[in-house]
Each structure stands twice: as C-alpha cells, then as structure tokens.
CSV table of C-alpha atoms in Angstrom, one decimal:
chain,number,residue,atom,x,y,z
W,1104,MET,CA,-59.4,-20.2,-269.6
W,1105,LEU,CA,-58.1,-21.1,-266.0
W,1106,ILE,CA,-55.2,-23.5,-265.4
W,1107,LEU,CA,-54.0,-25.5,-263.1
W,1108,GLU,CA,-51.6,-28.2,-261.8
W,1109,CYS,CA,-51.7,-31.5,-260.7
W,1110,PRO,CA,-50.1,-32.0,-257.7
W,1111,TYR,CA,-49.6,-35.9,-258.4
W,1112,CYS,CA,-49.1,-35.6,-262.1
W,1113,GLY,CA,-47.4,-32.4,-262.4
W,1114,ILE,CA,-49.5,-31.2,-265.6
W,1115,HIS,CA,-50.9,-28.0,-266.0
W,1116,ALA,CA,-54.5,-28.7,-267.8
W,1117,GLU,CA,-57.0,-26.4,-269.0
W,1118,GLU,CA,-60.0,-26.4,-267.0
W,1119,THR,CA,-61.9,-28.5,-269.8
W,1120,GLU,CA,-59.5,-31.4,-268.6
W,1121,LEU,CA,-60.3,-31.1,-265.3
W,1122,HIS,CA,-64.2,-31.3,-263.3
W,1123,ALA,CA,-65.0,-29.1,-260.3
W,1124,GLY,CA,-65.7,-31.1,-257.6
W,1125,GLY,CA,-67.4,-28.1,-255.2
W,1126,GLN,CA,-65.8,-26.9,-251.7
W,1127,ALA,CA,-63.1,-28.6,-250.2
W,1128,HIS,CA,-62.3,-28.8,-246.4
W,1129,ILE,CA,-65.9,-29.1,-245.3
W,1130,LYS,CA,-67.4,-31.8,-243.2
W,1131,ARG,CA,-69.6,-34.3,-245.2
W,1132,GLU,CA,-72.7,-35.5,-243.5
W,1133,THR,CA,-72.6,-39.2,-243.8
W,1134,VAL,CA,-74.5,-42.4,-242.4
W,1135,GLY,CA,-76.2,-41.6,-238.9
W,1136,ALA,CA,-76.4,-37.7,-239.5
W,1137,ASP,CA,-79.5,-35.9,-238.3
W,1138,ASP,CA,-82.0,-34.3,-240.9
W,1139,ALA,CA,-81.0,-30.7,-240.3
W,1140,ALA,CA,-76.9,-31.7,-240.3
W,1141,PHE,CA,-77.5,-33.6,-244.0
W,1142,GLU,CA,-79.4,-30.6,-245.1
W,1143,ALA,CA,-77.0,-28.0,-244.1
W,1144,TYR,CA,-74.2,-30.1,-245.3
W,1145,LEU,CA,-76.5,-30.5,-249.2
W,1146,PHE,CA,-77.6,-26.8,-249.4
W,1147,THR,CA,-76.1,-24.2,-247.3
W,1148,ARG,CA,-72.9,-22.8,-248.7
W,1149,ALA,CA,-71.5,-19.6,-248.1
W,1150,ASN,CA,-70.2,-18.2,-251.6
W,1151,PRO,CA,-67.9,-15.0,-251.1
W,1152,ARG,CA,-66.4,-13.3,-253.4
W,1153,GLY,CA,-62.7,-14.2,-253.2
W,1154,VAL,CA,-60.5,-16.7,-252.2
W,1155,HIS,CA,-61.7,-20.5,-252.2
W,1156,LEU,CA,-60.6,-24.0,-251.9
W,1157,GLU,CA,-61.9,-26.3,-254.0
W,1158,ARG,CA,-61.5,-30.0,-255.0
W,1159,TRP,CA,-60.8,-31.0,-259.0
W,1160,ARG,CA,-60.6,-34.1,-260.1
W,1161,HIS,CA,-57.6,-35.0,-263.1
W,1162,VAL,CA,-60.2,-36.6,-265.3
W,1163,ASN,CA,-58.2,-36.5,-268.6
W,1164,GLY,CA,-55.0,-37.1,-267.6
W,1165,CYS,CA,-54.4,-39.1,-264.0
W,1166,GLY,CA,-57.8,-39.2,-262.5
W,1167,LYS,CA,-57.0,-38.2,-259.3
W,1168,TRP,CA,-58.8,-35.8,-257.3
W,1169,PHE,CA,-56.4,-32.6,-255.5
W,1170,HIS,CA,-57.6,-29.5,-253.9
W,1171,ALA,CA,-56.6,-25.8,-255.5
W,1172,ALA,CA,-56.9,-22.2,-254.1
W,1173,ARG,CA,-57.5,-19.5,-256.6
W,1174,SER,CA,-59.2,-16.2,-256.2
W,1175,THR,CA,-63.3,-16.5,-258.1
W,1176,THR,CA,-62.5,-12.7,-259.1
W,1177,THR,CA,-59.2,-12.7,-260.9
W,1178,LEU,CA,-58.9,-16.5,-261.4
W,1179,GLU,CA,-55.3,-16.1,-259.8
W,1180,VAL,CA,-54.6,-19.7,-259.1
W,1181,PHE,CA,-52.7,-19.8,-255.3
W,1182,GLY,CA,-51.6,-23.0,-255.7
W,1183,THR,CA,-52.4,-26.9,-255.4
W,1184,TYR,CA,-52.4,-29.5,-253.5
W,1185,PRO,CA,-53.2,-33.4,-252.9
W,1186,ALA,CA,-57.1,-34.1,-252.0
W,1187,GLN,CA,-55.3,-35.9,-248.3
W,1188,THR,CA,-53.7,-32.7,-247.1
W,1189,LEU,CA,-56.2,-31.5,-244.2
W,1190,THR,CA,-55.5,-27.7,-244.5
W,1191,PRO,CA,-53.6,-25.7,-247.1
W,1192,PRO,CA,-49.5,-26.1,-247.3
W,1193,ASP,CA,-47.5,-23.3,-245.6
W,1194,GLU,CA,-46.5,-21.8,-249.0
W,1195,ILE,CA,-50.1,-21.2,-250.4
W,1196,ARG,CA,-51.6,-19.8,-246.9
W,1197,ALA,CA,-48.4,-17.0,-247.5
W,1198,ALA,CA,-49.4,-16.6,-250.9
W,1199,ILE,CA,-52.8,-15.9,-250.2
W,1200,THR,CA,-52.3,-13.7,-246.6
W,1201,ALA,CA,-49.8,-11.8,-248.9
W,1202,LYS,CA,-52.4,-10.6,-251.8
W,1203,HIS,CA,-55.7,-10.7,-249.0
W,1204,PRO,CA,-53.6,-9.6,-245.3
W,1205,ASP,CA,-57.0,-10.7,-244.0
W,1206,TRP,CA,-57.8,-13.9,-244.9
W,1207,THR,CA,-56.9,-17.2,-242.5
W,1208,PHE,CA,-58.0,-20.6,-242.5
W,1209,LYS,CA,-59.7,-20.7,-239.5
W,1210,GLY,CA,-62.1,-17.5,-240.9
W,1211,TRP,CA,-62.4,-19.6,-244.2
W,1212,GLN,CA,-66.3,-20.5,-244.0
W,1213,GLY,CA,-65.5,-24.3,-245.3
W,1214,ALA,CA,-62.7,-24.8,-242.5
W,1215,THR,CA,-63.6,-27.2,-239.6
C-alpha cells in the first residue's frame, strides 16, 4: 500500500485517505486557450515507467493539496512537498537522482 506524508499536517496517510489528482507541474490550459492546446492538455500525457511527480489531496485529513515524487515501478516515495512549490525541493531531487542518475526536472515530461 502507498503511504504518503502530508507536508501540511505531518500525518503519514495510506492512499485510502488520499485522492490522486494527476500529474503535477503541468501547464493547465484555461480561458482563451485554443482548441489544440486544450485538447493536448486534456488527452496527451506521457506515461513512462519510473519517477512521477503527482498531485494528491489529503481528503480524510486537512483537505489540502500537495505534490509527491514517487516511482511507479517500485512505489518508492522520494518525498512530498506543498502544492504551491513550483519545482521539487533540492532534497527530493537529490533522492531521485541518487537512484535514477539520468533523471532531471527539466527532462521530465511535466516540467514547464
């Protein structure tokens, strides 16, 4: 079972207490976007095996959104951080690159 720590309230919560919100750090198309950009935002996602940066909400706790860095192949969690953070903190990047030396935030599909 996936267990994530909420960076706001500090609780280690099982995935049943959380709600997944999809890919983190992507440009969300809003009012004024053309149809092609909105279609790409809705339907086009890379889904590689390995490290993902995801949005999660602590539904059965404080109710706040946060980001998590984890491996989809091993369920290893590299860390969690507030949703208002534009890039993963340095300690999380270091933890990721220690196990996946080729990984970079700029090279990650969701990076802006």
